[in-house]
Coordinates of C-alpha atoms in Angstrom, one line a residue:
Chain A
M1 CA 99.2 103.6 103.8
D2 CA 102.2 106.3 103.3
G3 CA 104.0 106.8 100.2
L4 CA 100.6 104.8 98.5
P5 CA 100.9 105.9 94.4
G6 CA 98.4 108.8 93.7
F7 CA 95.8 106.8 92.6
V8 CA 96.1 103.9 94.3
S9 CA 95.1 106.1 97.1
I10 CA 92.8 108.1 96.4
A11 CA 91.0 105.2 95.5
S12 CA 91.1 102.8 98.6
N13 CA 89.8 106.4 100.2
I14 CA 87.0 107.0 97.0
V15 CA 85.7 103.3 97.7
F16 CA 86.3 103.0 101.9
L17 CA 84.5 106.2 102.0
S18 CA 81.8 105.4 99.9
F19 CA 81.1 102.2 101.6
L20 CA 80.9 104.9 105.3
V21 CA 78.6 107.2 104.8
G22 CA 76.6 106.2 101.1
I23 CA 75.1 103.0 103.0
P24 CA 74.0 105.9 105.4
V25 CA 73.0 108.4 102.7
Y26 CA 71.1 105.7 101.7
G27 CA 69.3 104.2 104.3
Y28 CA 67.6 107.5 105.2
F29 CA 66.1 107.8 100.6
K30 CA 64.8 104.2 102.0
G31 CA 63.5 105.5 105.5
V32 CA 65.6 104.0 107.2
K33 CA 66.2 106.1 110.7
V34 CA 70.1 106.0 110.0
Y35 CA 71.2 107.3 113.0
E36 CA 68.8 104.9 115.6
T37 CA 70.3 101.8 113.9
F38 CA 73.0 102.9 113.9
V39 CA 73.4 102.8 117.5
T40 CA 71.7 99.5 117.6
G41 CA 73.8 97.4 115.9
A42 CA 76.7 99.0 117.2
R43 CA 76.1 98.3 120.7
E44 CA 77.2 94.2 119.6
G45 CA 81.1 95.4 119.0
F46 CA 82.6 95.2 122.6
E47 CA 81.3 92.2 123.2
V48 CA 82.1 90.6 120.7
A49 CA 85.2 92.5 121.5
V50 CA 85.7 90.8 124.2
R51 CA 84.9 87.3 123.9
I52 CA 87.7 87.2 120.8
I53 CA 90.3 87.5 123.8
P54 CA 90.9 83.8 124.3
Y55 CA 91.1 83.2 121.3
L56 CA 93.1 85.9 119.9
V57 CA 95.5 85.2 123.2
A58 CA 96.7 81.5 122.2
I59 CA 97.0 82.4 118.8
L60 CA 99.5 85.3 119.0
V61 CA 101.3 83.8 122.5
A62 CA 102.2 81.3 120.0
V63 CA 103.1 83.0 117.1
G64 CA 105.8 85.5 119.4
M65 CA 107.5 82.6 121.1
F66 CA 107.8 81.3 117.2
R67 CA 108.7 84.3 116.4
A68 CA 111.0 85.1 118.8
S69 CA 112.9 81.2 118.5
G70 CA 114.7 81.2 115.6
A71 CA 113.7 78.7 114.1
M72 CA 112.0 80.3 110.7
D73 CA 115.8 80.8 110.2
M74 CA 117.0 77.5 110.3
I75 CA 112.8 76.5 108.4
S76 CA 114.4 78.1 104.9
A77 CA 118.0 78.0 105.2
A78 CA 117.0 74.3 105.1
F79 CA 115.0 75.0 101.7
P80 CA 117.1 72.8 98.8
D81 CA 118.8 75.3 96.1
F82 CA 116.6 75.2 93.1
M83 CA 114.5 76.5 95.2
K84 CA 116.1 80.1 95.0
S85 CA 116.5 79.9 91.2
L86 CA 112.6 80.1 91.5
G87 CA 113.0 83.4 93.6
L88 CA 112.2 81.1 96.5
T89 CA 114.9 82.9 98.6
P90 CA 115.3 81.9 102.8
D91 CA 113.6 84.9 102.6
V92 CA 110.7 84.6 100.5
V93 CA 110.1 81.6 101.7
S94 CA 109.3 83.0 105.5
L95 CA 107.4 85.4 104.3
S96 CA 105.5 82.7 103.2
L97 CA 105.5 79.9 105.5
M98 CA 105.1 83.4 108.5
R99 CA 101.7 84.8 106.4
P100 CA 99.4 82.8 107.5
L101 CA 100.5 83.3 111.4
S102 CA 101.4 86.6 110.7
G103 CA 100.2 89.5 109.1
S104 CA 102.1 92.2 111.4
A105 CA 105.5 90.0 111.2
S106 CA 105.1 88.6 106.9
L107 CA 105.0 92.1 106.0
G108 CA 107.5 93.0 108.1
I109 CA 110.1 90.7 106.4
L110 CA 107.6 92.1 102.7
G111 CA 109.7 95.0 103.7
G112 CA 112.7 93.7 104.1
I113 CA 113.0 91.9 101.0
I114 CA 112.4 95.2 99.4
S115 CA 115.5 96.9 100.9
S116 CA 117.5 94.8 101.2
R117 CA 117.4 93.8 97.8
G118 CA 115.7 96.9 96.0
A119 CA 112.0 97.2 95.6
D120 CA 112.0 96.7 91.4
S121 CA 114.2 93.5 91.7
Y122 CA 112.7 90.3 91.6
E123 CA 112.5 88.7 95.2
A124 CA 109.9 91.7 96.0
R125 CA 108.1 91.5 92.9
L126 CA 107.3 87.9 93.7
A127 CA 107.3 88.5 97.9
S128 CA 104.9 91.5 96.8
V129 CA 102.7 89.0 95.0
I130 CA 102.8 86.1 97.1
T131 CA 101.5 89.0 100.2
G132 CA 98.9 90.0 97.5
C133 CA 97.7 86.4 97.4
T134 CA 97.1 84.9 100.8
E135 CA 96.5 85.6 104.1
T136 CA 96.7 85.2 108.1
T137 CA 94.7 82.0 108.3
L138 CA 95.6 81.0 111.7
Y139 CA 94.6 85.2 112.3
V140 CA 91.3 84.8 110.8
V141 CA 90.7 81.3 112.2
A142 CA 90.8 82.4 115.5
V143 CA 89.2 85.8 115.1
Y144 CA 86.0 84.2 113.3
F145 CA 85.5 81.1 115.4
G146 CA 86.6 82.7 118.6
A147 CA 83.4 85.4 117.3
V148 CA 80.9 82.8 118.5
S149 CA 82.6 80.6 120.1
V150 CA 83.3 77.2 118.0
T151 CA 86.4 75.0 119.1
R152 CA 85.9 72.7 116.5
V153 CA 87.0 74.6 113.9
R154 CA 87.4 70.2 111.5
Y155 CA 88.9 71.7 108.2
A156 CA 88.8 75.3 108.1
V157 CA 92.6 75.2 109.1
H158 CA 93.7 72.0 105.8
A159 CA 91.7 74.3 103.6
G160 CA 92.7 77.3 104.0
L161 CA 96.7 76.4 104.5
L162 CA 96.2 74.7 100.9
A163 CA 94.0 78.0 99.5
D164 CA 97.3 80.0 100.9
A165 CA 100.0 77.0 99.5
A166 CA 97.8 77.3 95.8
G167 CA 98.4 80.9 96.6
V168 CA 102.1 80.9 96.4
V169 CA 102.7 77.8 93.6
A170 CA 100.5 80.4 91.6
A171 CA 101.9 83.1 93.3
V172 CA 105.8 81.7 91.5
I173 CA 104.5 80.5 87.6
V174 CA 103.1 83.8 87.4
S175 CA 106.4 85.9 88.7
L176 CA 108.1 83.8 86.6
I177 CA 106.3 84.4 83.7
L178 CA 105.8 88.1 83.9
F179 CA 108.5 89.2 85.4
R180 CA 111.4 86.7 84.2
Chain B
M1 CA 94.5 70.1 113.2
L2 CA 94.8 73.6 116.2
N3 CA 95.8 71.0 118.8
V4 CA 98.5 70.4 116.4
I5 CA 99.6 73.5 115.0
W6 CA 99.4 75.0 119.0
L7 CA 100.9 72.3 120.2
V8 CA 104.0 72.0 117.9
L9 CA 104.7 75.7 117.7
L10 CA 104.6 75.9 122.0
V11 CA 106.7 72.7 122.7
G12 CA 109.1 73.3 118.5
S13 CA 109.6 77.0 119.8
V14 CA 111.5 76.5 123.2
V15 CA 112.9 72.7 121.9
V16 CA 114.3 74.9 118.9
S17 CA 115.4 78.7 120.4
V18 CA 117.4 75.9 123.4
F19 CA 119.5 74.8 119.8
T20 CA 119.7 78.5 117.9
G21 CA 120.0 80.5 121.9
H22 CA 117.1 82.6 121.5
L23 CA 115.4 80.6 125.1
K24 CA 116.2 84.1 127.1
D25 CA 113.8 85.9 124.5
I26 CA 111.3 83.6 124.5
V27 CA 109.6 84.7 127.9
P28 CA 109.0 88.4 126.8
A29 CA 108.3 86.9 123.5
V30 CA 105.7 85.0 125.9
T31 CA 104.4 88.2 127.5
E32 CA 104.3 91.0 124.6
S33 CA 102.3 89.4 122.7
A34 CA 100.1 88.4 125.3
E35 CA 99.2 91.6 126.1
S36 CA 98.9 93.0 122.8
A37 CA 97.3 90.3 121.4
F38 CA 94.0 92.6 124.2
K39 CA 94.8 95.2 123.0
M40 CA 94.3 93.9 119.2
A41 CA 91.1 93.1 121.2
L42 CA 90.3 96.8 123.1
G43 CA 92.2 98.7 119.6
F44 CA 89.3 96.5 117.8
T45 CA 86.3 97.3 119.6
G46 CA 85.5 100.5 117.7
V47 CA 86.1 99.5 114.7
M48 CA 83.8 96.6 115.2
A49 CA 81.1 98.7 116.3
L50 CA 81.4 101.4 113.5
W51 CA 81.1 98.3 110.6
L52 CA 78.2 96.7 112.6
G53 CA 76.2 100.2 113.0
I54 CA 76.6 100.2 109.2
M55 CA 75.7 96.6 108.6
K56 CA 72.3 97.4 110.3
I57 CA 71.9 100.9 108.5
A58 CA 72.7 98.4 105.0
E59 CA 70.1 95.5 106.0
E60 CA 67.4 97.8 107.0
S61 CA 67.4 99.5 103.5
G62 CA 66.9 96.2 101.6
L63 CA 71.0 97.2 100.4
V64 CA 72.0 94.0 101.6
E65 CA 69.1 91.9 99.8
L66 CA 70.4 93.8 97.3
I67 CA 74.0 92.8 96.6
T68 CA 72.8 88.7 98.2
R69 CA 70.3 88.4 95.6
A70 CA 72.4 89.9 92.8
I71 CA 75.5 87.3 93.5
A72 CA 72.4 84.5 94.6
P73 CA 73.5 81.4 92.6
I74 CA 77.7 81.5 93.7
M75 CA 75.9 82.1 97.2
R76 CA 73.4 79.0 97.0
Y77 CA 76.7 76.9 95.3
L78 CA 79.1 77.3 97.9
F79 CA 75.8 76.9 100.7
P80 CA 73.5 74.6 99.9
E81 CA 72.6 74.4 104.0
I82 CA 71.7 78.1 104.4
P83 CA 68.5 78.8 103.9
R84 CA 67.3 81.4 99.9
D85 CA 66.9 84.6 102.3
H86 CA 69.0 83.8 105.8
P87 CA 70.4 86.9 107.8
A88 CA 73.5 84.4 107.1
M89 CA 73.4 85.4 103.4
G90 CA 73.7 88.7 103.3
S91 CA 76.4 89.3 105.4
M92 CA 78.8 87.2 103.6
A93 CA 77.9 88.3 101.4
M94 CA 79.3 91.8 102.7
N95 CA 82.1 90.6 103.9
M96 CA 83.3 89.2 100.5
V97 CA 82.4 92.6 99.1
A98 CA 84.3 94.6 102.4
N99 CA 86.4 91.6 101.3
M100 CA 87.6 92.0 97.9
L101 CA 87.5 96.7 98.0
G102 CA 90.6 95.9 100.7
L103 CA 88.4 97.2 103.3
N104 CA 90.0 95.4 106.1
N105 CA 88.3 96.5 109.1
A106 CA 85.6 96.3 107.6
A107 CA 85.5 92.7 106.1
T108 CA 86.2 91.8 110.3
P109 CA 83.6 92.7 111.8
L110 CA 81.4 92.1 109.0
G111 CA 82.6 88.0 108.5
I112 CA 82.0 87.5 112.3
R113 CA 78.4 89.5 112.4
A114 CA 77.8 86.5 109.5
M115 CA 80.0 83.8 111.8
K116 CA 76.2 85.0 114.3
D117 CA 74.6 84.4 111.6
L118 CA 75.5 81.0 110.5
D119 CA 75.5 79.9 114.6
S120 CA 72.3 80.6 114.4
L121 CA 71.3 77.7 111.9
N122 CA 74.2 75.3 113.8
A123 CA 73.0 72.4 115.8
R124 CA 76.2 72.0 117.5
K125 CA 78.1 74.9 119.6
D126 CA 81.4 74.0 119.9
T127 CA 81.4 72.5 116.5
A128 CA 81.9 74.3 112.8
T129 CA 79.3 74.0 110.0
D130 CA 80.2 72.6 106.6
S131 CA 78.9 76.5 105.6
M132 CA 81.3 78.0 108.2
C133 CA 84.1 76.1 107.1
M134 CA 83.6 77.6 103.4
F135 CA 82.9 80.3 104.7
L136 CA 86.1 80.5 106.9
A137 CA 88.1 78.9 103.1
I138 CA 87.0 81.8 101.4
N139 CA 88.4 84.6 104.3
T140 CA 91.4 83.4 104.5
S141 CA 92.3 82.6 100.8
S142 CA 92.3 85.8 99.9
L143 CA 89.7 87.6 98.2
Q144 CA 91.1 91.3 97.7
L145 CA 91.1 92.5 94.2
V146 CA 94.4 95.0 94.7
P147 CA 97.1 94.6 97.1
A148 CA 97.7 97.6 98.6
G149 CA 99.9 97.2 101.0
A150 CA 102.1 96.0 99.6
I151 CA 101.5 98.1 96.4
A152 CA 102.2 100.7 99.9
L153 CA 105.8 98.7 100.9
L154 CA 106.5 99.3 97.0
A155 CA 106.4 102.2 96.5
A156 CA 107.9 103.2 99.7
G157 CA 110.6 101.0 98.9
G158 CA 110.8 103.5 95.5
S159 CA 110.0 100.9 92.5
S160 CA 109.6 102.2 89.6
D161 CA 106.1 101.1 89.1
P162 CA 105.0 99.5 92.7
T163 CA 101.7 98.5 90.8
I164 CA 102.8 96.0 88.0
I165 CA 101.9 94.0 91.0
V166 CA 98.7 94.0 90.7
F167 CA 97.1 91.5 87.4
P168 CA 100.1 88.7 89.0
A169 CA 97.6 89.1 92.4
L170 CA 94.9 89.4 90.6
L171 CA 95.8 85.9 88.6
A172 CA 97.1 84.6 92.2
T173 CA 94.7 86.0 94.4
I174 CA 92.0 83.4 91.6
V175 CA 93.4 80.9 92.4
S176 CA 94.5 80.9 96.1
T177 CA 90.6 81.2 96.4
V178 CA 89.6 78.8 93.9
T179 CA 91.3 76.1 95.4
G180 CA 89.5 77.2 98.5
V181 CA 86.8 76.3 97.5
L182 CA 87.3 73.5 95.9
S183 CA 89.5 72.2 99.5
A184 CA 86.4 73.1 100.9
K185 CA 84.2 70.7 99.1
F186 CA 86.7 67.9 99.2
L187 CA 87.4 67.8 102.5
S188 CA 83.4 68.3 103.8
R189 CA 82.7 65.4 102.4
M190 CA 85.4 63.1 103.9
R191 CA 85.0 60.7 106.5
R192 CA 87.1 62.1 109.2
F193 CA 85.3 65.3 109.1
R194 CA 82.3 64.2 108.6
E195 CA 82.5 61.6 111.1
D196 CA 83.2 64.7 113.7
K197 CA 80.7 66.2 112.5
D198 CA 78.6 63.7 113.3
R199 CA 79.0 61.9 116.4
G200 CA 77.1 63.2 119.0

């Protein structure tokens, strides 16, 4: 989080630490044996981590291949011109499409947009809003369902992707109103 | 859906790379990604253990119950199948709070914990329940109130006002989360997903 503006950075740290320290302090005053209880809870950590490995490998390998193939450039270049007037330039489109697949890849694209178009450009702001209102859906699905060994996920991916799509549409509309 | 997405990504990547001339890049990408998946899981172990430990304290101290009671009406609408005082309600509430506050590395362990609690009510262990799908829809719709990562990148890029995106991102997040919830409610009633659930 280098370069985070002062107050946001301080606020984030305060929130983080008040969870981490506040909960044990609260527990102590409620008569909980905090150390023993912590260790009991923490014991499951390794088992969960090991259990999600196959699911993570499946998703990350597929996404890795997709990124390496150059398919993203083809798809985003194929988007019609009128979308560019909405700020949906090829790089913003690839950010929106990459976002559900990979958090690190989409942050990389966002970084690229900010450095190539300028941090105060319309595209950079739109791309930031898009990043802020969407999630790495496929990764979350893989990890959460992987941890309980559920393979038939029914409509979870559909709902997640619909939410991401709605987020992108909302980001475009809100940005058009506020940033143009 | 996952079967289709996975297969399309695998086959599509190979086909496309033949045309784009990236075929030689694919093989190293496969190996690297598989390795990074393993490293990610291992690297995750410590953080996972940390937050599962904190979660346990929060439970024993009654804090989880307090938070759960505070947002009980919303939770009952979202997860009608889950009994009021089931532990899943507490762990889901904790996950959502961590998500909203942007505590990503706390949110995931708490979310996994919630999935395990939800799984204790699951009759068919390989298949997702409606509550799991709703929980996933909420988690994948982004709940984060302040997008700290994007703000950091804007600031690093020299933006004159990096926090200008906070309000629009909040509005868009509300839209995406509401869409996720309504989609999950709607899809759960669709025949093709019902049948899937009732089969066997």
